[in-house]
Tab-separated table of C-alpha atoms in Angstrom:
chain	number	residue	atom	x	y	z
A	1	MET	CA	0.386	33.369	5.592
A	2	ARG	CA	2.716	31.289	2.966
A	3	GLU	CA	1.656	30.662	-0.764
A	4	ILE	CA	2.967	27.508	-1.691
A	5	ASN	CA	3.112	27.089	-5.787
A	6	VAL	CA	2.391	23.412	-5.934
A	7	ALA	CA	4.032	22.831	-9.524
A	8	GLN	CA	7.210	24.542	-8.374
A	9	VAL	CA	7.258	22.449	-5.339
A	10	ILE	CA	6.626	18.911	-7.325
A	11	GLU	CA	9.022	20.285	-10.187
A	12	GLY	CA	12.110	21.393	-7.817
A	13	SER	CA	11.666	18.341	-5.769
A	14	LYS	CA	14.620	15.670	-5.451
A	15	PHE	CA	13.817	12.220	-6.259
A	16	ASN	CA	12.959	10.403	-2.927
A	17	SER	CA	11.065	6.983	-1.445
A	18	PHE	CA	7.756	8.996	-2.601
A	19	HIS	CA	8.750	9.243	-6.112
A	20	LEU	CA	9.628	5.758	-6.034
A	21	SER	CA	6.436	4.324	-4.754
A	22	VAL	CA	4.204	6.255	-7.240
A	23	LEU	CA	6.858	4.888	-9.932
A	24	LEU	CA	6.398	1.523	-8.771
A	25	TRP	CA	2.760	1.339	-8.139
A	26	CYS	CA	2.319	2.915	-12.168
A	27	ILE	CA	4.678	0.347	-13.414
A	28	PHE	CA	3.028	-2.419	-11.611
A	29	LEU	CA	-0.212	-1.293	-13.161
A	30	ILE	CA	1.054	-0.777	-16.734
A	31	LEU	CA	2.784	-4.001	-16.558
A	32	PHE	CA	-0.562	-6.037	-16.183
A	33	ASP	CA	-1.964	-3.470	-18.595
A	34	GLY	CA	0.684	-4.698	-21.312
A	35	TYR	CA	0.067	-8.150	-20.337
A	36	ASP	CA	-3.510	-8.122	-20.814
A	37	LEU	CA	-3.361	-6.439	-24.083
A	38	THR	CA	-0.334	-8.721	-25.297
A	39	VAL	CA	-1.802	-11.684	-24.150
A	40	PHE	CA	-4.483	-12.197	-26.904
A	41	GLY	CA	-1.267	-12.615	-29.797
A	42	ALA	CA	0.338	-15.293	-27.542
A	43	VAL	CA	-3.069	-17.554	-27.571
A	44	ILE	CA	-4.267	-16.613	-31.224
A	45	PRO	CA	-2.334	-19.827	-32.481
A	46	THR	CA	-3.903	-22.210	-30.222
A	47	LEU	CA	-7.449	-20.435	-30.160
A	48	SER	CA	-7.100	-20.744	-34.280
A	49	GLU	CA	-6.337	-24.652	-33.511
A	50	GLU	CA	-9.204	-25.362	-30.566
A	51	TRP	CA	-12.310	-23.349	-32.166
A	52	GLY	CA	-11.091	-23.337	-35.782
A	53	THR	CA	-11.446	-20.059	-35.894
A	54	THR	CA	-9.990	-18.075	-38.926
A	55	PRO	CA	-7.723	-15.247	-38.614
A	56	SER	CA	-9.728	-12.445	-39.931
A	57	ILE	CA	-11.957	-13.277	-37.108
A	58	LEU	CA	-9.531	-13.221	-34.620
A	59	GLY	CA	-8.322	-10.148	-35.602
A	60	LEU	CA	-11.528	-8.368	-35.381
A	61	ILE	CA	-11.622	-10.109	-31.870
A	62	GLY	CA	-8.615	-8.356	-31.023
A	63	SER	CA	-9.777	-5.108	-32.493
A	64	LEU	CA	-13.198	-5.385	-30.325
A	65	THR	CA	-11.104	-5.702	-27.033
A	66	LEU	CA	-9.438	-2.194	-28.734
A	67	VAL	CA	-12.732	-0.555	-29.295
A	68	GLY	CA	-13.478	-1.090	-25.696
A	69	GLY	CA	-10.227	0.683	-25.104
A	70	LEU	CA	-11.196	3.682	-27.285
A	71	ILE	CA	-14.654	4.381	-25.185
A	72	GLY	CA	-12.374	3.731	-21.928
A	73	SER	CA	-9.633	5.893	-23.057
A	74	LEU	CA	-11.731	9.078	-23.859
A	75	ILE	CA	-14.300	8.457	-20.859
A	76	CYS	CA	-11.863	8.177	-18.304
A	77	GLY	CA	-9.401	10.995	-19.344
A	78	ILE	CA	-12.345	13.229	-18.895
A	79	ALA	CA	-13.630	11.667	-15.678
A	80	ALA	CA	-10.197	11.636	-13.911
A	81	ASP	CA	-10.014	15.640	-14.802
A	82	LYS	CA	-13.083	15.999	-12.749
A	83	VAL	CA	-13.191	13.209	-9.797
A	84	GLY	CA	-9.517	12.404	-9.573
A	85	ARG	CA	-7.057	10.303	-11.002
A	86	LYS	CA	-7.068	7.696	-8.176
A	87	LYS	CA	-10.689	6.777	-8.115
A	88	VAL	CA	-10.925	6.055	-12.080
A	89	ILE	CA	-7.877	4.214	-12.012
A	90	ILE	CA	-9.019	1.772	-9.081
A	91	GLY	CA	-12.513	1.476	-11.218
A	92	CYS	CA	-10.638	0.341	-14.316
A	93	VAL	CA	-8.457	-2.013	-12.616
A	94	VAL	CA	-11.627	-3.540	-11.143
A	95	LEU	CA	-13.473	-3.612	-14.564
A	96	PHE	CA	-10.339	-5.140	-16.724
A	97	GLY	CA	-9.415	-7.738	-13.600
A	98	SER	CA	-12.595	-9.059	-13.561
A	99	PHE	CA	-13.295	-9.369	-16.979
A	100	THR	CA	-9.915	-10.883	-17.803
A	101	LEU	CA	-10.903	-13.614	-15.339
A	102	LEU	CA	-14.161	-14.401	-16.865
A	103	THR	CA	-12.074	-14.268	-20.508
A	104	GLY	CA	-10.291	-17.397	-19.197
A	105	LEU	CA	-13.680	-19.004	-18.532
A	106	ALA	CA	-14.607	-18.704	-22.075
A	107	GLN	CA	-16.272	-21.563	-23.905
A	108	GLY	CA	-16.133	-19.950	-27.737
A	109	PRO	CA	-15.131	-16.987	-29.455
A	110	ILE	CA	-18.815	-15.158	-28.754
A	111	ASP	CA	-18.392	-14.892	-25.018
A	112	PHE	CA	-14.210	-14.615	-25.415
A	113	ALA	CA	-15.280	-11.381	-27.516
A	114	ILE	CA	-17.623	-10.055	-25.194
A	115	TYR	CA	-15.452	-10.313	-22.084
A	116	ARG	CA	-12.407	-8.949	-23.964
A	117	PHE	CA	-14.618	-5.755	-25.177
A	118	LEU	CA	-15.682	-5.186	-21.362
A	119	ALA	CA	-11.830	-5.772	-20.288
A	120	GLY	CA	-10.892	-3.102	-22.667
A	121	LEU	CA	-12.648	-0.409	-21.195
A	122	GLY	CA	-10.398	-0.553	-18.307
A	123	LEU	CA	-7.446	-1.365	-20.188
A	124	GLY	CA	-8.133	1.845	-22.045
A	125	GLY	CA	-8.509	3.989	-19.438
A	126	ILE	CA	-5.358	3.362	-17.427
A	127	PRO	CA	-2.410	4.410	-19.579
A	128	PRO	CA	-3.099	7.885	-19.977
A	129	LEU	CA	-3.937	8.558	-16.669
A	130	LEU	CA	-0.885	6.459	-15.471
A	131	VAL	CA	1.033	8.648	-17.590
A	132	VAL	CA	-0.266	11.966	-16.064
A	133	LEU	CA	0.139	10.788	-12.268
A	134	THR	CA	3.950	9.820	-13.333
A	135	SER	CA	4.545	13.116	-14.900
A	136	GLU	CA	2.804	14.999	-12.426
A	137	TYR	CA	4.570	13.641	-9.550
A	138	SER	CA	8.156	13.656	-11.506
A	139	PRO	CA	10.819	16.279	-10.990
A	140	LYS	CA	11.402	18.416	-13.883
A	141	SER	CA	15.094	17.466	-14.470
A	142	ILE	CA	13.875	13.675	-15.043
A	143	LYS	CA	10.607	13.960	-15.972
A	144	ASN	CA	10.676	12.075	-19.452
A	145	ILE	CA	12.969	9.554	-18.044
A	146	MET	CA	10.350	8.825	-15.397
A	147	VAL	CA	7.570	8.035	-17.824
A	148	GLY	CA	9.795	6.217	-19.974
A	149	ILE	CA	10.550	3.874	-17.359
A	150	MET	CA	7.193	3.448	-15.729
A	151	PHE	CA	5.770	2.611	-19.291
A	152	SER	CA	8.603	0.251	-19.923
A	153	GLY	CA	6.134	-2.183	-17.535
A	154	TYR	CA	4.053	-2.454	-20.486
A	155	SER	CA	6.650	-4.081	-22.326
A	156	ILE	CA	7.400	-6.322	-19.022
A	157	GLY	CA	4.277	-7.377	-19.111
A	158	GLY	CA	4.945	-8.552	-22.645
A	159	ILE	CA	7.874	-10.459	-21.961
A	160	PHE	CA	5.895	-11.977	-19.356
A	161	VAL	CA	3.551	-13.106	-21.915
A	162	SER	CA	6.097	-14.609	-23.811
A	163	LEU	CA	7.693	-16.170	-21.285
A	164	PHE	CA	4.651	-17.882	-19.461
A	165	GLY	CA	3.219	-18.652	-22.986
A	166	MET	CA	5.641	-21.096	-23.814
A	167	LYS	CA	5.304	-23.010	-20.514
A	168	VAL	CA	1.741	-22.353	-19.523
A	169	ILE	CA	-0.216	-22.759	-22.801
A	170	PRO	CA	1.596	-26.434	-23.638
A	171	THR	CA	0.657	-27.533	-20.132
A	172	VAL	CA	-2.102	-26.167	-18.416
A	173	GLY	CA	-3.993	-24.420	-21.684
A	174	TRP	CA	-4.471	-20.778	-22.732
A	175	ASN	CA	-6.985	-20.227	-19.951
A	176	TRP	CA	-4.502	-19.828	-17.337
A	177	MET	CA	-2.961	-17.014	-19.285
A	178	PHE	CA	-6.000	-14.946	-18.565
A	179	PHE	CA	-6.162	-16.291	-15.147
A	180	ILE	CA	-2.781	-14.880	-14.248
A	181	GLY	CA	-3.733	-11.400	-16.191
A	182	ALA	CA	-6.347	-10.937	-13.550
A	183	VAL	CA	-3.730	-10.890	-10.652
A	184	PRO	CA	-4.262	-7.053	-10.104
A	185	LEU	CA	-7.562	-7.662	-8.389
A	186	VAL	CA	-5.947	-8.878	-5.343
A	187	ALA	CA	-3.915	-5.860	-5.383
A	188	ILE	CA	-7.079	-3.436	-4.945
A	189	PRO	CA	-7.291	-2.646	-1.343
A	190	PHE	CA	-3.340	-1.925	-1.221
A	191	LEU	CA	-4.350	0.840	-4.342
A	192	ILE	CA	-6.865	2.497	-2.250
A	193	LYS	CA	-4.281	3.026	0.649
A	194	TYR	CA	-1.325	3.392	-0.989
A	195	LEU	CA	-1.487	5.076	-4.330
A	196	PRO	CA	-1.526	8.719	-4.306
A	197	GLU	CA	-3.702	11.212	-5.549
A	198	SER	CA	-3.075	13.860	-7.896
A	199	LEU	CA	-1.644	17.080	-5.785
A	200	TYR	CA	-3.169	19.383	-8.084
A	201	TYR	CA	-6.893	17.426	-7.475
A	202	TYR	CA	-6.426	18.113	-3.720
A	203	VAL	CA	-5.604	21.896	-4.201
A	204	GLU	CA	-8.680	22.509	-6.537
A	205	LYS	CA	-10.947	20.737	-4.397
A	206	GLY	CA	-9.629	22.690	-1.281
A	207	GLU	CA	-8.282	19.540	0.600
A	208	HIS	CA	-5.501	21.153	1.867
A	209	GLU	CA	-4.839	18.466	4.827
A	210	LYS	CA	-4.281	16.115	2.282
A	211	ALA	CA	-2.090	18.475	0.236
A	212	LYS	CA	-0.159	19.199	3.265
A	213	LYS	CA	0.531	15.658	3.883
A	214	ILE	CA	1.876	15.007	0.415
A	215	VAL	CA	3.892	17.934	0.126
A	216	THR	CA	5.700	16.813	3.198
A	217	ARG	CA	6.639	13.732	1.448
A	218	LEU	CA	7.768	15.452	-1.638
A	219	ASP	CA	9.914	17.752	0.499
A	220	PRO	CA	11.015	16.517	3.801
A	221	SER	CA	11.856	19.887	4.792
A	222	TYR	CA	8.493	21.241	4.360
A	223	VAL	CA	6.937	22.336	7.777
A	224	PRO	CA	3.368	22.754	7.795
A	225	HIS	CA	1.355	26.175	8.909
A	226	ASP	CA	-2.160	26.341	9.562
A	227	THR	CA	-2.271	29.207	7.296
A	228	ASP	CA	-0.383	27.967	4.600
A	229	ARG	CA	-2.410	28.500	1.106
A	230	PHE	CA	-1.701	26.567	-1.905
A	231	ILE	CA	-1.659	28.153	-5.561
A	232	ASN	CA	-2.567	25.791	-8.382
A	233	GLU	CA	-1.863	28.229	-11.291
A	234	LEU	CA	-3.916	26.037	-13.755
A	235	SER	CA	-7.482	25.151	-12.365
A	236	THR	CA	-8.326	21.296	-12.996
A	237	SER	CA	-11.826	21.678	-12.994
A	238	GLY	CA	-14.695	22.230	-15.871
A	239	VAL	CA	-12.195	20.884	-19.087
A	240	PRO	CA	-13.751	21.204	-22.621
A	241	VAL	CA	-11.924	19.149	-25.302
A	242	VAL	CA	-12.263	22.547	-27.288
A	243	LYS	CA	-9.386	23.811	-24.973
A	244	LEU	CA	-7.191	21.318	-26.573
A	245	PHE	CA	-7.197	23.872	-29.842
A	246	GLU	CA	-6.428	27.018	-27.860
A	247	ASN	CA	-3.636	29.223	-27.464
A	248	GLN	CA	-2.072	27.885	-30.744
A	249	ARG	CA	-1.968	24.397	-30.024
A	250	GLY	CA	-4.570	22.905	-32.760
A	251	ARG	CA	-2.073	22.047	-35.516
A	252	SER	CA	0.206	20.290	-32.753
A	253	THR	CA	-3.241	18.511	-30.959
A	254	ILE	CA	-3.694	17.108	-34.632
A	255	MET	CA	-0.184	15.995	-35.415
A	256	PHE	CA	0.033	14.035	-31.981
A	257	TRP	CA	-3.662	12.723	-32.842
A	258	ILE	CA	-1.881	11.216	-36.196
A	259	ALA	CA	0.972	10.027	-34.389
A	260	CYS	CA	-0.746	8.295	-31.662
A	261	PHE	CA	-3.191	6.893	-34.499
A	262	MET	CA	0.130	5.224	-36.453
A	263	GLY	CA	2.064	4.456	-33.364
A	264	LEU	CA	-0.747	2.375	-31.872
A	265	LEU	CA	-1.686	0.833	-35.255
A	266	MET	CA	1.818	-0.381	-35.122
A	267	VAL	CA	1.718	-1.363	-31.521
A	268	TYR	CA	-0.945	-3.310	-31.433
A	269	GLY	CA	-0.613	-4.460	-35.047
A	270	LEU	CA	2.496	-6.287	-33.977
A	271	GLY	CA	1.810	-7.199	-30.832
A	272	THR	CA	-0.603	-9.069	-31.701
A	273	TRP	CA	0.266	-10.828	-35.279
A	274	LEU	CA	4.005	-11.309	-34.494
A	275	PRO	CA	4.017	-14.539	-33.196
A	276	GLN	CA	1.610	-15.745	-36.165
A	277	LEU	CA	3.575	-13.699	-38.487
A	278	MET	CA	6.698	-15.562	-37.531
A	279	VAL	CA	5.026	-18.862	-37.745
A	280	GLU	CA	3.906	-17.975	-41.596
A	281	ALA	CA	7.277	-17.447	-42.281
A	282	GLY	CA	8.182	-20.851	-40.949
A	283	TYR	CA	9.363	-20.419	-37.390
A	284	GLU	CA	8.071	-22.720	-34.334
A	285	LEU	CA	5.391	-21.174	-31.939
A	286	ASN	CA	8.248	-21.259	-29.280
A	287	SER	CA	10.614	-19.229	-31.611
A	288	SER	CA	7.993	-16.858	-32.708
A	289	LEU	CA	7.034	-16.123	-28.702
A	290	LEU	CA	10.688	-15.423	-28.712
A	291	PHE	CA	10.421	-12.620	-31.059
A	292	LEU	CA	7.746	-11.358	-28.984
A	293	CYS	CA	9.809	-11.468	-26.095
A	294	CYS	CA	12.854	-9.262	-28.020
A	295	LEU	CA	9.997	-6.969	-29.322
A	296	ASN	CA	9.554	-6.148	-25.813
A	297	ILE	CA	13.064	-6.195	-24.614
A	298	GLY	CA	13.896	-3.817	-27.358
A	299	SER	CA	11.029	-1.661	-26.170
A	300	ILE	CA	12.133	-1.365	-22.875
A	301	VAL	CA	15.791	0.031	-23.719
A	302	GLY	CA	14.202	2.575	-25.788
A	303	SER	CA	11.466	3.829	-23.591
A	304	VAL	CA	14.390	4.376	-21.305
A	305	CYS	CA	17.320	5.458	-23.422
A	306	GLY	CA	15.147	7.648	-25.113
A	307	GLY	CA	13.482	9.151	-22.179
A	308	TRP	CA	17.068	10.132	-21.166
A	309	LEU	CA	17.875	11.613	-24.497
A	310	ALA	CA	14.349	13.372	-24.442
A	311	ASP	CA	15.308	14.986	-21.045
A	312	ARG	CA	18.415	16.373	-22.970
A	313	ILE	CA	17.640	17.227	-26.502
A	314	GLY	CA	14.322	17.566	-26.193
A	315	SER	CA	11.097	14.841	-27.107
A	316	LYS	CA	10.496	16.049	-30.791
A	317	ARG	CA	13.902	15.438	-32.297
A	318	VAL	CA	14.275	11.575	-30.414
A	319	LEU	CA	10.815	10.992	-31.505
A	320	ILE	CA	11.320	11.701	-35.234
A	321	SER	CA	14.295	9.559	-35.200
A	322	TYR	CA	12.881	6.592	-33.310
A	323	PHE	CA	9.761	6.369	-35.846
A	324	SER	CA	12.344	6.815	-38.654
A	325	ILE	CA	14.459	3.987	-37.512
A	326	GLY	CA	11.583	1.846	-37.054
A	327	ALA	CA	10.246	2.211	-40.562
A	328	VAL	CA	13.605	1.395	-42.002
A	329	CYS	CA	14.093	-2.376	-39.495
A	330	LEU	CA	10.590	-3.326	-40.419
A	331	ILE	CA	11.270	-2.808	-44.261
A	332	VAL	CA	14.651	-5.106	-43.715
A	333	LEU	CA	12.692	-7.661	-41.426
A	334	GLY	CA	10.306	-8.481	-44.350
A	335	PHE	CA	13.415	-9.672	-46.531
A	336	LYS	CA	14.194	-12.530	-43.440
A	337	PRO	CA	17.593	-11.722	-42.604
A	338	GLY	CA	20.072	-14.042	-40.869
A	339	SER	CA	19.078	-15.389	-37.396
A	340	LEU	CA	21.176	-13.050	-35.277
A	341	LEU	CA	20.208	-10.055	-37.577
A	342	LEU	CA	16.710	-11.089	-37.058
A	343	TYR	CA	16.565	-10.780	-33.432
A	344	VAL	CA	18.144	-7.372	-33.355
A	345	LEU	CA	16.216	-5.628	-35.731
A	346	VAL	CA	12.574	-7.229	-34.088
A	347	ALA	CA	14.320	-5.752	-30.644
A	348	ILE	CA	15.214	-2.089	-32.681
A	349	ALA	CA	11.735	-2.320	-34.046
A	350	GLY	CA	10.328	-2.493	-30.430
A	351	ALA	CA	12.296	0.254	-29.241
A	352	ALA	CA	11.251	2.221	-32.193
A	353	THR	CA	7.282	1.369	-32.069
A	354	ILE	CA	6.602	0.727	-28.764
A	355	GLY	CA	9.154	2.889	-27.130
A	356	SER	CA	8.380	5.759	-29.480
A	357	GLN	CA	4.465	5.599	-28.357
A	358	ASN	CA	5.829	5.348	-24.933
A	359	LEU	CA	7.761	8.611	-25.345
A	360	ASN	CA	4.918	10.352	-27.326
A	361	ASN	CA	2.838	9.751	-24.173
A	362	ALA	CA	5.320	11.506	-22.100
A	363	TYR	CA	5.861	14.393	-24.860
A	364	ILE	CA	1.632	15.039	-24.800
A	365	SER	CA	1.421	15.153	-20.892
A	366	MET	CA	4.154	17.932	-20.981
A	367	PHE	CA	3.084	19.803	-24.084
A	368	TYR	CA	-0.242	20.736	-22.615
A	369	PRO	CA	-1.109	22.741	-19.007
A	370	THR	CA	-2.053	20.801	-16.090
A	371	GLN	CA	-5.890	21.270	-16.217
A	372	ILE	CA	-5.947	19.642	-19.532
A	373	LYS	CA	-3.404	16.525	-19.386
A	374	SER	CA	-5.783	14.256	-18.713
A	375	THR	CA	-8.352	14.988	-21.209
A	376	ALA	CA	-5.473	15.836	-23.887
A	377	LEU	CA	-3.654	12.349	-23.529
A	378	GLY	CA	-7.106	10.604	-23.291
A	379	TRP	CA	-8.061	12.307	-26.360
A	380	ALA	CA	-4.728	11.497	-28.012
A	381	LEU	CA	-4.607	7.572	-27.259
A	382	GLY	CA	-8.349	7.738	-27.624
A	383	ILE	CA	-8.163	8.802	-31.437
A	384	GLY	CA	-4.878	6.487	-31.179
A	385	ARG	CA	-7.541	3.729	-30.626
A	386	PHE	CA	-8.669	3.727	-34.082
A	387	GLY	CA	-5.316	2.999	-35.301
A	388	ALA	CA	-5.096	0.255	-32.690
A	389	ILE	CA	-8.382	-1.222	-33.601
A	390	MET	CA	-7.068	-1.239	-37.643
A	391	GLY	CA	-3.783	-3.195	-36.587
A	392	PRO	CA	-4.896	-6.541	-35.406
A	393	THR	CA	-7.629	-6.415	-38.240
A	394	ILE	CA	-4.825	-5.399	-40.797
A	395	GLY	CA	-2.830	-8.037	-39.515
A	396	GLY	CA	-5.117	-10.709	-39.862
A	397	LEU	CA	-6.194	-10.141	-43.516
A	398	LEU	CA	-2.998	-9.920	-44.437
A	399	ILE	CA	-2.028	-13.454	-43.179
A	400	GLN	CA	-5.277	-14.646	-44.556
A	401	LEU	CA	-4.429	-13.256	-47.759
A	402	LYS	CA	-1.218	-15.140	-47.898
A	403	LEU	CA	1.014	-12.294	-48.848
A	404	PRO	CA	4.662	-12.402	-49.302
A	405	ILE	CA	6.393	-11.575	-45.795
A	406	TYR	CA	7.884	-7.998	-46.916
A	407	ILE	CA	4.527	-7.062	-47.728
A	408	ASN	CA	3.485	-8.043	-44.179
A	409	PHE	CA	6.300	-6.029	-43.047
A	410	LEU	CA	6.186	-3.013	-45.087
A	411	SER	CA	2.502	-2.634	-44.422
A	412	PHE	CA	3.851	-1.752	-40.621
A	413	ALA	CA	6.547	0.478	-41.740
A	414	ILE	CA	4.642	2.821	-43.622
A	415	PRO	CA	2.882	4.323	-40.439
A	416	ALA	CA	6.116	4.833	-38.891
A	417	LEU	CA	6.861	7.270	-41.623
A	418	ILE	CA	3.627	8.908	-41.337
A	419	ALA	CA	4.043	9.098	-37.455
A	420	ALA	CA	7.604	10.772	-37.848
A	421	VAL	CA	6.187	13.403	-40.247
A	422	SER	CA	3.623	14.321	-38.238
A	423	ILE	CA	5.901	14.910	-35.037
A	424	SER	CA	7.894	16.798	-37.284
A	425	PHE	CA	4.944	19.418	-37.530
A	426	VAL	CA	4.154	19.850	-33.814
A	427	GLN	CA	5.163	23.779	-32.633
A	428	ASN	CA	7.240	23.093	-29.701
A	429	LYS	CA	6.899	27.186	-29.048
A	430	TYR	CA	3.447	26.795	-27.950
A	431	ASN	CA	4.458	24.066	-25.185
A	432	SER	CA	3.225	25.080	-22.125
A	433	THR	CA	6.096	23.522	-20.119
A	434	MET	CA	8.139	25.880	-21.807
A	435	ASN	CA	5.985	28.964	-21.261
A	436	LEU	CA	4.997	28.190	-17.880
A	437	GLN	CA	6.136	30.893	-15.431
A	438	LEU	CA	6.559	30.092	-11.864
A	439	SER	CA	6.833	31.893	-8.836
A	440	PRO	CA	10.452	32.944	-8.412
A	441	SER	CA	10.773	31.195	-5.175
A	442	PRO	CA	13.155	28.544	-5.485
A	443	ASN	CA	11.329	26.013	-3.181
A	444	GLY	CA	7.731	27.257	-4.280
A	445	TYR	CA	7.093	28.962	-0.879
A	446	GLN	CA	6.063	32.495	-0.874
A	447	LYS	CA	5.042	34.370	1.968
A	448	SER	CA	2.111	37.078	1.552
A	449	SER	CA	0.663	39.479	3.185
């Protein structure tokens, strides 16, 4: 009889078509998650004019979506550890796709806000599950960059919002921006057929035939035997949140929560209000949407390059540097530098805000043991959603108060500094990835009597 250590099989695997399939599906889903959460910022100027709604009310509507995201993040993380990643992911797609479609049919701010809240339940549940699924199926040597590439899909969604917004809104109206965001509903049958479930979940549930099929795809040299016994060293069932504070991880858990709070405050504050901030500074709407495009292009470069660096020098160093650089860029943006420098600073700010949050998600997914990955990331992003909720509200209030532009950007630079300080207090010596002792067998297969 052979004992097969699933963690070692995955981490020792070579990147192949199966890894690519997982990565592409996760990019597709996070792209539309990013699109649907960014699209509100693009339609704010139009809604403000059409419905006569004040910036503070629009900010509250944006925050209401993120209240739904908070609830979804907390519930879905725990549910996925119990019933599997795939079922919860597909449920989230059905939820956010359906209510995003209905948002495009809204007749006023009240039904618009209700639909956005319900869509937020699904939108909040998806990101932590996609991070965990990508991380679980990533070879150890490229884990950070895989998660970084996957999460760049969020920013690609933001870029699509910018590009579509410049053409769609003036020609066919803001409604079609939300109809486009509901496209993932069409992909549900394909997700059911092709999106893989977590290998750890199959092993925990005793579904060995399904586990064998995935191991065969991970390692084409594997030949399944009837007597193969799969080893999942860390059980994935019955996970209480208190386990996040066990084994000397309490301080790091709190620091991750603070960093997520500040990171998501910046991501959703800037994502929602950057176009309007630039309109207030004297730029045309199309130019302001280009700034949103630059922000997201910068975040893609930052996520990929940051992931590559994190695999080599560690996530903690990269994150501290990123958040600090982001704070400096946001401060300088407030003084309206020349056009070329302005675009460069916006791109760097995207790398250091959205990019940093993407890297932080990957860091969290690797810091905790397998059995609490979804719970850990779900709760970190759930706590972070309080910051996400505050971001749009703060942005709306700042614009309504007619404060100097440098005060607006300084308000988003301070959270970046706090996030950098928080990450500096994370204790890497209690990182489960560093302490996990795998089987000495190089391919994860071990004979057992």
